[in-house]
Amino acid sequence: MDAIMLALVAVALANADGRTGLLLSDLLAARKDRRRVVAIAFGAFIANALIAAIAGAALNRMVGQGIVSLLIAFATLSAAAALLWRGRLGPPAEEMSDAAPAVLAVRMLALQFGNRSHFLIGALAATSGAGLWAAAGGMIGWVIAMLPFLAFGAAMAERRAMRFIRWASALILALWGIRTAMGAFGL
C-alpha cells in the first residue's frame, strides 16, 4: 500500500508544471472528438504505467535494494530537472489537432513512453514489487496534477503561484533524490 501513496505523491509533484494538462487542454480545444481524445490520453497513460509497473516489479526480483534506491534517486532528480527545464518537452498540440484517432493514439502512446511519470512509477514499483499499486497511485497523481490545467488552461501556468509550486515541487523531488542516493551509499 506504500507504493500507491509514494507513486501518487511523486507523480503529482513531477507533473506540477502542467505540461501534460496543457497539451490535453489544447487538444480538447482544437478537436471536436473530445471524449475520444480524453480516452486516448488516459489509455496511453495507463498502458505506459502498466508497462513501467511490470518492469519495476520484475526489477524488484532481479536487483538489490541499493540499486533500486539509486534508480529512485535518478528518477526523482531527473523529474526535478524536467520541472525546471524552460523549453518545450513535447510536441505542440497543433501537430496533433488534425490527426486521425489511430494516429493520435500512437503518438500519445509514444509521447508518454518513458516520461518522468512512468520512470517514477517503474522505480517505485521496484522498491516493493507492488507494480499495480504503483501504477494506480501514479494514475491518481497524474490526474490530480492535470485537473487544474484542464480546468483553467494556459493562463494558470503563467501565474506566479504556479511557478512557485513548480519550483517547490522540484525542490522536494531533488531533496528526495539526494536523500535516497545518500541512503543507498550508507551516508
CSV table of N, CA, C and O in Angstrom, one decimal, residues 51-158:
chain,number,residue,atom,x,y,z
A,51,ILE,N,3.2,-0.9,-18.2
A,51,ILE,CA,4.5,-1.4,-18.7
A,51,ILE,C,5.6,-1.0,-17.6
A,51,ILE,O,6.4,-1.9,-17.3
A,52,ALA,N,5.6,0.2,-17.2
A,52,ALA,CA,6.6,0.6,-16.2
A,52,ALA,C,6.4,-0.2,-14.9
A,52,ALA,O,7.4,-0.6,-14.3
A,53,ALA,N,5.2,-0.4,-14.4
A,53,ALA,CA,4.9,-1.1,-13.2
A,53,ALA,C,5.4,-2.6,-13.3
A,53,ALA,O,6.0,-3.1,-12.4
A,54,ILE,N,5.1,-3.2,-14.4
A,54,ILE,CA,5.5,-4.6,-14.6
A,54,ILE,C,7.0,-4.7,-14.7
A,54,ILE,O,7.6,-5.6,-14.1
A,55,ALA,N,7.7,-3.8,-15.4
A,55,ALA,CA,9.1,-3.7,-15.4
A,55,ALA,C,9.7,-3.5,-14.1
A,55,ALA,O,10.7,-4.1,-13.7
A,56,GLY,N,9.1,-2.6,-13.3
A,56,GLY,CA,9.6,-2.3,-11.9
A,56,GLY,C,9.5,-3.5,-11.0
A,56,GLY,O,10.4,-3.8,-10.2
A,57,ALA,N,8.3,-4.1,-11.1
A,57,ALA,CA,8.1,-5.3,-10.2
A,57,ALA,C,9.1,-6.4,-10.6
A,57,ALA,O,9.6,-7.2,-9.7
A,58,ALA,N,9.4,-6.6,-11.9
A,58,ALA,CA,10.3,-7.6,-12.3
A,58,ALA,C,11.7,-7.2,-11.9
A,58,ALA,O,12.5,-8.1,-11.4
A,59,LEU,N,12.1,-6.0,-11.9
A,59,LEU,CA,13.4,-5.5,-11.4
A,59,LEU,C,13.5,-5.7,-9.9
A,59,LEU,O,14.6,-6.0,-9.5
A,60,ASN,N,12.4,-5.7,-9.2
A,60,ASN,CA,12.5,-5.9,-7.8
A,60,ASN,C,13.0,-7.3,-7.5
A,60,ASN,O,13.8,-7.5,-6.5
A,61,ARG,N,12.7,-8.3,-8.3
A,61,ARG,CA,13.2,-9.6,-8.1
A,61,ARG,C,14.6,-9.9,-8.6
A,61,ARG,O,15.2,-10.9,-8.2
A,62,MET,N,15.1,-8.9,-9.4
A,62,MET,CA,16.4,-9.2,-10.0
A,62,MET,C,17.6,-8.5,-9.4
A,62,MET,O,18.7,-8.9,-9.4
A,63,VAL,N,17.4,-7.3,-8.8
A,63,VAL,CA,18.5,-6.5,-8.3
A,63,VAL,C,18.2,-6.2,-6.8
A,63,VAL,O,17.1,-6.3,-6.3
A,64,GLY,N,19.3,-5.8,-6.1
A,64,GLY,CA,19.2,-5.4,-4.7
A,64,GLY,C,18.6,-4.1,-4.5
A,64,GLY,O,18.5,-3.3,-5.4
A,65,GLN,N,18.3,-3.8,-3.2
A,65,GLN,CA,17.6,-2.6,-2.8
A,65,GLN,C,18.5,-1.4,-3.0
A,65,GLN,O,18.1,-0.3,-3.1
A,66,GLY,N,19.8,-1.6,-2.9
A,66,GLY,CA,20.8,-0.4,-3.1
A,66,GLY,C,20.7,0.1,-4.5
A,66,GLY,O,20.6,1.3,-4.8
A,67,ILE,N,20.6,-0.8,-5.5
A,67,ILE,CA,20.5,-0.4,-6.9
A,67,ILE,C,19.1,0.2,-7.1
A,67,ILE,O,19.0,1.2,-7.8
A,68,VAL,N,18.1,-0.3,-6.5
A,68,VAL,CA,16.7,0.3,-6.6
A,68,VAL,C,16.7,1.7,-6.0
A,68,VAL,O,16.1,2.6,-6.6
A,69,SER,N,17.4,1.9,-4.9
A,69,SER,CA,17.4,3.2,-4.3
A,69,SER,C,18.1,4.2,-5.2
A,69,SER,O,17.7,5.3,-5.4
A,70,LEU,N,19.2,3.7,-5.9
A,70,LEU,CA,19.8,4.6,-6.9
A,70,LEU,C,18.9,4.9,-8.1
A,70,LEU,O,18.9,6.0,-8.6
A,71,LEU,N,18.1,4.0,-8.5
A,71,LEU,CA,17.2,4.2,-9.6
A,71,LEU,C,16.1,5.2,-9.1
A,71,LEU,O,15.8,6.1,-9.9
A,72,ILE,N,15.6,5.1,-7.9
A,72,ILE,CA,14.7,6.1,-7.4
A,72,ILE,C,15.3,7.5,-7.3
A,72,ILE,O,14.7,8.5,-7.7
A,73,ALA,N,16.6,7.5,-6.9
A,73,ALA,CA,17.3,8.8,-6.8
A,73,ALA,C,17.4,9.4,-8.2
A,73,ALA,O,17.1,10.6,-8.4
A,74,PHE,N,17.8,8.6,-9.2
A,74,PHE,CA,17.9,9.1,-10.5
A,74,PHE,C,16.5,9.6,-11.1
A,74,PHE,O,16.4,10.6,-11.7
A,75,ALA,N,15.5,8.8,-10.8
A,75,ALA,CA,14.1,9.1,-11.3
A,75,ALA,C,13.7,10.5,-10.7
A,75,ALA,O,13.1,11.3,-11.4
A,76,THR,N,13.8,10.6,-9.4
A,76,THR,CA,13.4,11.9,-8.8
A,76,THR,C,14.2,13.1,-9.2
A,76,THR,O,13.7,14.2,-9.4
A,77,LEU,N,15.5,12.9,-9.3
A,77,LEU,CA,16.4,14.0,-9.7
A,77,LEU,C,16.1,14.4,-11.2
A,77,LEU,O,16.1,15.6,-11.5
A,78,SER,N,15.9,13.4,-12.0
A,78,SER,CA,15.5,13.8,-13.4
A,78,SER,C,14.2,14.4,-13.5
A,78,SER,O,13.9,15.3,-14.4
A,79,ALA,N,13.2,14.0,-12.7
A,79,ALA,CA,11.9,14.7,-12.7
A,79,ALA,C,12.0,16.1,-12.2
A,79,ALA,O,11.4,17.0,-12.8
A,80,ALA,N,12.9,16.3,-11.2
A,80,ALA,CA,13.1,17.7,-10.8
A,80,ALA,C,13.7,18.6,-11.9
A,80,ALA,O,13.3,19.7,-12.1
A,81,ALA,N,14.7,18.0,-12.6
A,81,ALA,CA,15.3,18.7,-13.7
A,81,ALA,C,14.3,19.0,-14.8
A,81,ALA,O,14.3,20.1,-15.4
A,82,ALA,N,13.4,18.1,-15.1
A,82,ALA,CA,12.4,18.3,-16.1
A,82,ALA,C,11.4,19.4,-15.7
A,82,ALA,O,10.9,20.2,-16.5
A,83,LEU,N,11.1,19.5,-14.4
A,83,LEU,CA,10.3,20.6,-13.9
A,83,LEU,C,10.9,21.9,-14.1
A,83,LEU,O,10.2,22.9,-14.4
A,84,LEU,N,12.2,22.0,-14.0
A,84,LEU,CA,12.9,23.3,-14.1
A,84,LEU,C,13.3,23.6,-15.6
A,84,LEU,O,13.8,24.7,-15.8
A,85,TRP,N,13.1,22.7,-16.5
A,85,TRP,CA,13.5,22.9,-17.9
A,85,TRP,C,12.6,23.9,-18.5
A,85,TRP,O,11.4,23.8,-18.4
A,86,ARG,N,13.1,24.9,-19.1
A,86,ARG,CA,12.3,26.0,-19.6
A,86,ARG,C,11.7,25.8,-20.9
A,86,ARG,O,10.7,26.3,-21.3
A,87,GLY,N,12.3,24.9,-21.7
A,87,GLY,CA,11.9,24.7,-23.1
A,87,GLY,C,10.7,23.7,-23.1
A,87,GLY,O,10.3,23.2,-22.1
A,88,ARG,N,10.2,23.5,-24.3
A,88,ARG,CA,9.1,22.5,-24.5
A,88,ARG,C,9.7,21.1,-24.4
A,88,ARG,O,10.7,20.8,-25.0
A,89,LEU,N,9.0,20.2,-23.8
A,89,LEU,CA,9.4,18.8,-23.7
A,89,LEU,C,8.6,17.9,-24.6
A,89,LEU,O,8.9,16.7,-24.6
A,90,GLY,N,7.6,18.4,-25.2
A,90,GLY,CA,6.8,17.6,-26.1
A,90,GLY,C,6.4,18.4,-27.3
A,90,GLY,O,6.7,19.6,-27.4
A,91,PRO,N,5.7,17.8,-28.2
A,91,PRO,CA,5.2,18.5,-29.4
A,91,PRO,C,4.1,19.4,-29.1
A,91,PRO,O,3.3,19.2,-28.1
A,92,PRO,N,3.9,20.5,-29.9
A,92,PRO,CA,2.8,21.4,-29.7
A,92,PRO,C,1.5,20.6,-30.1
A,92,PRO,O,1.5,19.7,-30.9
A,93,ALA,N,0.4,21.1,-29.5
A,93,ALA,CA,-0.9,20.4,-29.8
A,93,ALA,C,-1.3,20.6,-31.3
A,93,ALA,O,-2.1,19.8,-31.8
A,94,GLU,N,-0.8,21.7,-31.9
A,94,GLU,CA,-1.2,21.9,-33.3
A,94,GLU,C,-0.8,20.7,-34.2
A,94,GLU,O,-1.4,20.5,-35.2
A,95,GLU,N,0.3,20.1,-33.9
A,95,GLU,CA,0.8,18.9,-34.7
A,95,GLU,C,-0.2,17.7,-34.6
A,95,GLU,O,-0.2,16.9,-35.5
A,96,MET,N,-0.9,17.7,-33.5
A,96,MET,CA,-1.8,16.5,-33.3
A,96,MET,C,-3.3,16.9,-33.5
A,96,MET,O,-4.1,16.0,-33.3
A,97,SER,N,-3.6,18.1,-33.8
A,97,SER,CA,-5.0,18.5,-33.8
A,97,SER,C,-5.8,18.0,-34.9
A,97,SER,O,-7.0,17.8,-34.8
A,98,ASP,N,-5.1,17.7,-36.0
A,98,ASP,CA,-5.8,17.2,-37.2
A,98,ASP,C,-5.6,15.7,-37.4
A,98,ASP,O,-6.0,15.1,-38.5
A,99,ALA,N,-4.9,15.0,-36.5
A,99,ALA,CA,-4.5,13.6,-36.7
A,99,ALA,C,-5.8,12.7,-36.6
A,99,ALA,O,-6.7,13.0,-35.8
A,100,ALA,N,-5.8,11.6,-37.3
A,100,ALA,CA,-6.8,10.6,-37.2
A,100,ALA,C,-6.7,10.0,-35.8
A,100,ALA,O,-5.6,10.0,-35.2
A,101,PRO,N,-7.8,9.5,-35.2
A,101,PRO,CA,-7.8,8.9,-33.9
A,101,PRO,C,-6.7,7.8,-33.7
A,101,PRO,O,-6.0,7.8,-32.6
A,102,ALA,N,-6.5,7.0,-34.7
A,102,ALA,CA,-5.5,5.9,-34.5
A,102,ALA,C,-4.1,6.5,-34.5
A,102,ALA,O,-3.2,6.1,-33.7
A,103,VAL,N,-3.8,7.5,-35.3
A,103,VAL,CA,-2.5,8.2,-35.3
A,103,VAL,C,-2.3,9.0,-34.0
A,103,VAL,O,-1.2,8.9,-33.4
A,104,LEU,N,-3.4,9.6,-33.5
A,104,LEU,CA,-3.3,10.3,-32.3
A,104,LEU,C,-3.0,9.3,-31.1
A,104,LEU,O,-2.2,9.6,-30.2
A,105,ALA,N,-3.6,8.2,-31.1
A,105,ALA,CA,-3.4,7.2,-30.1
A,105,ALA,C,-1.9,6.7,-30.1
A,105,ALA,O,-1.3,6.6,-29.0
A,106,VAL,N,-1.4,6.5,-31.3
A,106,VAL,CA,0.0,6.0,-31.4
A,106,VAL,C,0.9,7.1,-30.9
A,106,VAL,O,1.9,6.9,-30.2
A,107,ARG,N,0.7,8.4,-31.3
A,107,ARG,CA,1.5,9.5,-30.9
A,107,ARG,C,1.5,9.7,-29.4
A,107,ARG,O,2.5,10.0,-28.8
A,108,MET,N,0.3,9.6,-28.8
A,108,MET,CA,0.1,9.8,-27.4
A,108,MET,C,0.9,8.7,-26.6
A,108,MET,O,1.5,9.0,-25.6
A,109,LEU,N,0.7,7.5,-27.1
A,109,LEU,CA,1.4,6.4,-26.5
A,109,LEU,C,2.9,6.5,-26.6
A,109,LEU,O,3.6,6.3,-25.6
A,110,ALA,N,3.4,6.9,-27.7
A,110,ALA,CA,4.9,7.1,-27.9
A,110,ALA,C,5.3,8.4,-27.1
A,110,ALA,O,6.4,8.4,-26.6
A,111,LEU,N,4.5,9.4,-27.1
A,111,LEU,CA,4.9,10.6,-26.3
A,111,LEU,C,5.1,10.4,-24.8
A,111,LEU,O,6.0,10.9,-24.2
A,112,GLN,N,4.2,9.5,-24.3
A,112,GLN,CA,4.3,9.2,-22.9
A,112,GLN,C,5.3,8.1,-22.5
A,112,GLN,O,5.6,7.9,-21.3
A,113,PHE,N,5.8,7.4,-23.5
A,113,PHE,CA,6.7,6.3,-23.2
A,113,PHE,C,8.0,6.8,-22.6
A,113,PHE,O,8.7,7.6,-23.2
A,114,GLY,N,8.2,6.3,-21.4
A,114,GLY,CA,9.5,6.7,-20.7
A,114,GLY,C,9.5,8.1,-20.1
A,114,GLY,O,10.6,8.6,-19.8
A,115,ASN,N,8.4,8.8,-20.0
A,115,ASN,CA,8.5,10.1,-19.5
A,115,ASN,C,8.7,10.0,-18.0
A,115,ASN,O,8.7,9.0,-17.4
A,116,ARG,N,8.8,11.2,-17.3
A,116,ARG,CA,9.1,11.2,-15.9
A,116,ARG,C,8.1,10.5,-15.0
A,116,ARG,O,8.5,9.8,-14.1
A,117,SER,N,6.9,10.5,-15.3
A,117,SER,CA,5.8,9.9,-14.5
A,117,SER,C,6.0,8.4,-14.6
A,117,SER,O,6.0,7.7,-13.5
A,118,HIS,N,6.3,7.8,-15.7
A,118,HIS,CA,6.4,6.4,-15.9
A,118,HIS,C,7.7,5.9,-15.3
A,118,HIS,O,7.8,4.8,-14.8
A,119,PHE,N,8.7,6.7,-15.5
A,119,PHE,CA,10.0,6.4,-14.9
A,119,PHE,C,9.9,6.3,-13.4
A,119,PHE,O,10.4,5.4,-12.7
A,120,LEU,N,9.2,7.2,-12.8
A,120,LEU,CA,9.0,7.2,-11.3
A,120,LEU,C,8.1,6.0,-10.9
A,120,LEU,O,8.4,5.3,-9.9
A,121,ILE,N,7.1,5.7,-11.7
A,121,ILE,CA,6.2,4.5,-11.4
A,121,ILE,C,7.1,3.2,-11.4
A,121,ILE,O,7.0,2.4,-10.5
A,122,GLY,N,7.9,3.1,-12.4
A,122,GLY,CA,8.7,1.9,-12.5
A,122,GLY,C,9.7,1.8,-11.4
A,122,GLY,O,9.9,0.7,-10.8
A,123,ALA,N,10.4,2.9,-11.0
A,123,ALA,CA,11.3,2.9,-9.9
A,123,ALA,C,10.6,2.6,-8.6
A,123,ALA,O,11.2,1.8,-7.8
A,124,LEU,N,9.5,3.2,-8.4
A,124,LEU,CA,8.8,2.9,-7.1
A,124,LEU,C,8.2,1.5,-7.1
A,124,LEU,O,8.1,0.9,-6.0
A,125,ALA,N,7.8,1.0,-8.2
A,125,ALA,CA,7.4,-0.4,-8.2
A,125,ALA,C,8.5,-1.4,-7.9
A,125,ALA,O,8.3,-2.4,-7.3
A,126,ALA,N,9.7,-0.9,-8.3
A,126,ALA,CA,10.9,-1.8,-8.0
A,126,ALA,C,11.2,-1.9,-6.5
A,126,ALA,O,11.9,-2.8,-6.1
A,127,THR,N,10.8,-0.9,-5.7
A,127,THR,CA,11.1,-0.9,-4.3
A,127,THR,C,10.3,-2.0,-3.5
A,127,THR,O,10.9,-2.7,-2.7
A,128,SER,N,9.1,-2.3,-3.9
A,128,SER,CA,8.3,-3.2,-3.2
A,128,SER,C,7.8,-4.4,-4.0
A,128,SER,O,7.3,-5.4,-3.5
A,129,GLY,N,7.9,-4.3,-5.3
A,129,GLY,CA,7.3,-5.3,-6.2
A,129,GLY,C,5.8,-5.1,-6.4
A,129,GLY,O,5.2,-5.9,-7.1
A,130,ALA,N,5.2,-4.1,-5.8
A,130,ALA,CA,3.8,-3.9,-6.0
A,130,ALA,C,3.6,-3.0,-7.1
A,130,ALA,O,3.2,-1.8,-7.0
A,131,GLY,N,3.7,-3.5,-8.3
A,131,GLY,CA,3.6,-2.7,-9.6
A,131,GLY,C,2.3,-2.1,-9.8
A,131,GLY,O,2.1,-1.0,-10.2
A,132,LEU,N,1.2,-2.9,-9.6
A,132,LEU,CA,-0.1,-2.4,-9.9
A,132,LEU,C,-0.5,-1.3,-9.0
A,132,LEU,O,-1.2,-0.4,-9.3
A,133,TRP,N,-0.1,-1.4,-7.7
A,133,TRP,CA,-0.3,-0.3,-6.8
A,133,TRP,C,0.4,1.0,-7.2
A,133,TRP,O,-0.1,2.1,-7.1
A,134,ALA,N,1.6,0.8,-7.6
A,134,ALA,CA,2.4,2.0,-8.1
A,134,ALA,C,1.7,2.6,-9.3
A,134,ALA,O,1.7,3.8,-9.4
A,135,ALA,N,1.2,1.8,-10.2
A,135,ALA,CA,0.6,2.3,-11.4
A,135,ALA,C,-0.7,3.0,-11.0
A,135,ALA,O,-1.0,4.1,-11.6
A,136,ALA,N,-1.5,2.4,-10.1
A,136,ALA,CA,-2.7,3.1,-9.6
A,136,ALA,C,-2.4,4.4,-9.0
A,136,ALA,O,-3.1,5.5,-9.2
A,137,GLY,N,-1.4,4.5,-8.1
A,137,GLY,CA,-1.0,5.7,-7.5
A,137,GLY,C,-0.5,6.7,-8.5
A,137,GLY,O,-0.9,7.9,-8.4
A,138,GLY,N,0.2,6.3,-9.4
A,138,GLY,CA,0.7,7.2,-10.5
A,138,GLY,C,-0.4,7.8,-11.3
A,138,GLY,O,-0.4,9.0,-11.6
A,139,MET,N,-1.4,7.0,-11.6
A,139,MET,CA,-2.6,7.5,-12.4
A,139,MET,C,-3.3,8.5,-11.6
A,139,MET,O,-3.7,9.6,-12.1
A,140,ILE,N,-3.5,8.3,-10.3
A,140,ILE,CA,-4.2,9.3,-9.5
A,140,ILE,C,-3.4,10.6,-9.4
A,140,ILE,O,-4.0,11.6,-9.5
A,141,GLY,N,-2.1,10.4,-9.2
A,141,GLY,CA,-1.3,11.6,-9.1
A,141,GLY,C,-1.3,12.4,-10.4
A,141,GLY,O,-1.3,13.6,-10.4
A,142,TRP,N,-1.3,11.7,-11.5
A,142,TRP,CA,-1.3,12.4,-12.8
A,142,TRP,C,-2.6,13.1,-13.0
A,142,TRP,O,-2.6,14.3,-13.5
A,143,VAL,N,-3.7,12.5,-12.6
A,143,VAL,CA,-5.0,13.2,-12.8
A,143,VAL,C,-5.0,14.4,-11.9
A,143,VAL,O,-5.5,15.5,-12.3
A,144,ILE,N,-4.6,14.3,-10.6
A,144,ILE,CA,-4.6,15.4,-9.7
A,144,ILE,C,-3.8,16.6,-10.2
A,144,ILE,O,-4.2,17.7,-10.1
A,145,ALA,N,-2.6,16.3,-10.8
A,145,ALA,CA,-1.8,17.3,-11.3
A,145,ALA,C,-2.3,18.0,-12.5
A,145,ALA,O,-2.1,19.1,-12.8
A,146,MET,N,-3.1,17.2,-13.3
A,146,MET,CA,-3.6,17.7,-14.6
A,146,MET,C,-4.9,18.5,-14.5
A,146,MET,O,-5.1,19.4,-15.3
A,147,LEU,N,-5.7,18.2,-13.5
A,147,LEU,CA,-7.0,18.8,-13.4
A,147,LEU,C,-7.0,20.3,-13.4
A,147,LEU,O,-7.8,21.0,-14.1
A,148,PRO,N,-6.2,21.0,-12.6
A,148,PRO,CA,-6.2,22.5,-12.6
A,148,PRO,C,-5.9,23.1,-14.0
A,148,PRO,O,-6.5,24.1,-14.4
A,149,PHE,N,-5.0,22.4,-14.7
A,149,PHE,CA,-4.7,23.0,-16.0
A,149,PHE,C,-5.8,22.7,-17.1
A,149,PHE,O,-6.0,23.5,-18.0
A,150,LEU,N,-6.5,21.6,-16.9
A,150,LEU,CA,-7.6,21.3,-17.7
A,150,LEU,C,-8.7,22.3,-17.5
A,150,LEU,O,-9.4,22.7,-18.4
A,151,ALA,N,-8.9,22.6,-16.2
A,151,ALA,CA,-10.0,23.5,-15.8
A,151,ALA,C,-9.7,25.0,-16.2
A,151,ALA,O,-10.6,25.7,-16.6
A,152,PHE,N,-8.5,25.4,-16.0
A,152,PHE,CA,-8.2,26.8,-16.2
A,152,PHE,C,-7.3,27.2,-17.3
A,152,PHE,O,-7.1,28.3,-17.7
A,153,GLY,N,-6.7,26.2,-18.0
A,153,GLY,CA,-6.0,26.4,-19.2
A,153,GLY,C,-4.6,27.0,-19.0
A,153,GLY,O,-4.0,27.0,-17.9
A,154,ALA,N,-4.1,27.6,-20.1
A,154,ALA,CA,-2.7,28.1,-20.1
A,154,ALA,C,-2.5,29.3,-19.2
A,154,ALA,O,-1.4,29.5,-18.8
A,155,ALA,N,-3.6,30.0,-19.0
A,155,ALA,CA,-3.4,31.2,-18.1
A,155,ALA,C,-3.0,30.8,-16.7
A,155,ALA,O,-2.2,31.6,-16.1
A,156,MET,N,-3.3,29.7,-16.3
A,156,MET,CA,-3.0,29.2,-14.9
A,156,MET,C,-1.5,28.9,-14.8
A,156,MET,O,-0.8,29.2,-13.8
A,157,ALA,N,-0.9,28.4,-15.9
A,157,ALA,CA,0.5,28.1,-15.9
A,157,ALA,C,1.4,29.3,-15.8
A,157,ALA,O,2.6,29.2,-15.3
A,158,GLU,N,0.9,30.4,-16.2
A,158,GLU,CA,1.7,31.7,-16.2
A,158,GLU,C,1.7,32.4,-14.9
A,158,GLU,O,2.4,33.4,-14.7
